[in-house]
Amino acid sequence: KQKVGSCICCGEPTKGGLFLPGHDARWLSTQVQCWSNGGIDRLEVREYMKSRGVSDALLAKFDKRVGL
């Protein structure tokens, strides 16, 4: 299959998806770390994630990991 997308975690080509295998978990960990360091509000992180087009399932995982 022709590579038409790029991974939002690393920028490498994908086959149309947002992430390469395993990179969704890595990217989610980065977003949780941004929130936990206190520099960014949880709602700002969620809005950023939504703007990147991530799934509702990944947003739910973020909420679970930050304790909501």
PDB file of N, CA and C in Angstrom, residues 2 4 21 23 31-32 41 44 46 56 60 65:
ATOM      1  N   GLN A   2       0.476   2.239  -0.742  1.00  0.00           N
ATOM      2  CA  GLN A   2       1.252   3.465  -0.833  1.00  0.00           C
ATOM      3  C   GLN A   2       1.179   4.232   0.481  1.00  0.00           C
ATOM      4  N   VAL A   4       0.766   7.351   2.567  1.00  0.00           N
ATOM      5  CA  VAL A   4       0.132   8.630   2.274  1.00  0.00           C
ATOM      6  C   VAL A   4       0.034   9.556   3.485  1.00  0.00           C
ATOM      7  N   PRO A  21       2.751   1.677  14.375  1.00  0.00           N
ATOM      8  CA  PRO A  21       2.428   0.775  15.485  1.00  0.00           C
ATOM      9  C   PRO A  21       3.209   1.125  16.754  1.00  0.00           C
ATOM     10  N   HIS A  23       3.280   3.860  18.389  1.00  0.00           N
ATOM     11  CA  HIS A  23       3.573   5.273  18.572  1.00  0.00           C
ATOM     12  C   HIS A  23       2.425   6.045  19.205  1.00  0.00           C
ATOM     13  N   GLN A  31       1.892  13.389  26.094  1.00  0.00           N
ATOM     14  CA  GLN A  31       0.817  14.320  26.457  1.00  0.00           C
ATOM     15  C   GLN A  31       0.532  14.275  27.957  1.00  0.00           C
ATOM     16  N   VAL A  32       0.557  13.093  28.541  1.00  0.00           N
ATOM     17  CA  VAL A  32       0.354  12.952  29.992  1.00  0.00           C
ATOM     18  C   VAL A  32       1.489  13.653  30.730  1.00  0.00           C
ATOM     19  N   ASP A  41      -2.664  23.017  31.091  1.00  0.00           N
ATOM     20  CA  ASP A  41      -3.943  22.592  31.655  1.00  0.00           C
ATOM     21  C   ASP A  41      -4.445  21.337  30.937  1.00  0.00           C
ATOM     22  N   GLU A  44      -6.486  22.020  27.877  1.00  0.00           N
ATOM     23  CA  GLU A  44      -5.661  22.458  26.747  1.00  0.00           C
ATOM     24  C   GLU A  44      -5.030  21.261  26.040  1.00  0.00           C
ATOM     25  N   ARG A  46      -6.239  18.193  25.998  1.00  0.00           N
ATOM     26  CA  ARG A  46      -7.319  17.491  25.291  1.00  0.00           C
ATOM     27  C   ARG A  46      -7.661  18.206  23.981  1.00  0.00           C
ATOM     28  N   ASP A  56     -11.550   9.100  19.914  1.00  0.00           N
ATOM     29  CA  ASP A  56     -12.162   9.242  21.242  1.00  0.00           C
ATOM     30  C   ASP A  56     -11.566   8.235  22.219  1.00  0.00           C
ATOM     31  N   ALA A  60      -9.984   9.008  25.816  1.00  0.00           N
ATOM     32  CA  ALA A  60     -10.424   8.313  27.022  1.00  0.00           C
ATOM     33  C   ALA A  60      -9.220   7.744  27.782  1.00  0.00           C
ATOM     34  N   ARG A  65      -5.500   8.018  32.410  1.00  0.00           N
ATOM     35  CA  ARG A  65      -4.138   8.117  32.924  1.00  0.00           C
ATOM     36  C   ARG A  65      -3.907   9.333  33.807  1.00  0.00           C
TER      37      ARG A  65
END
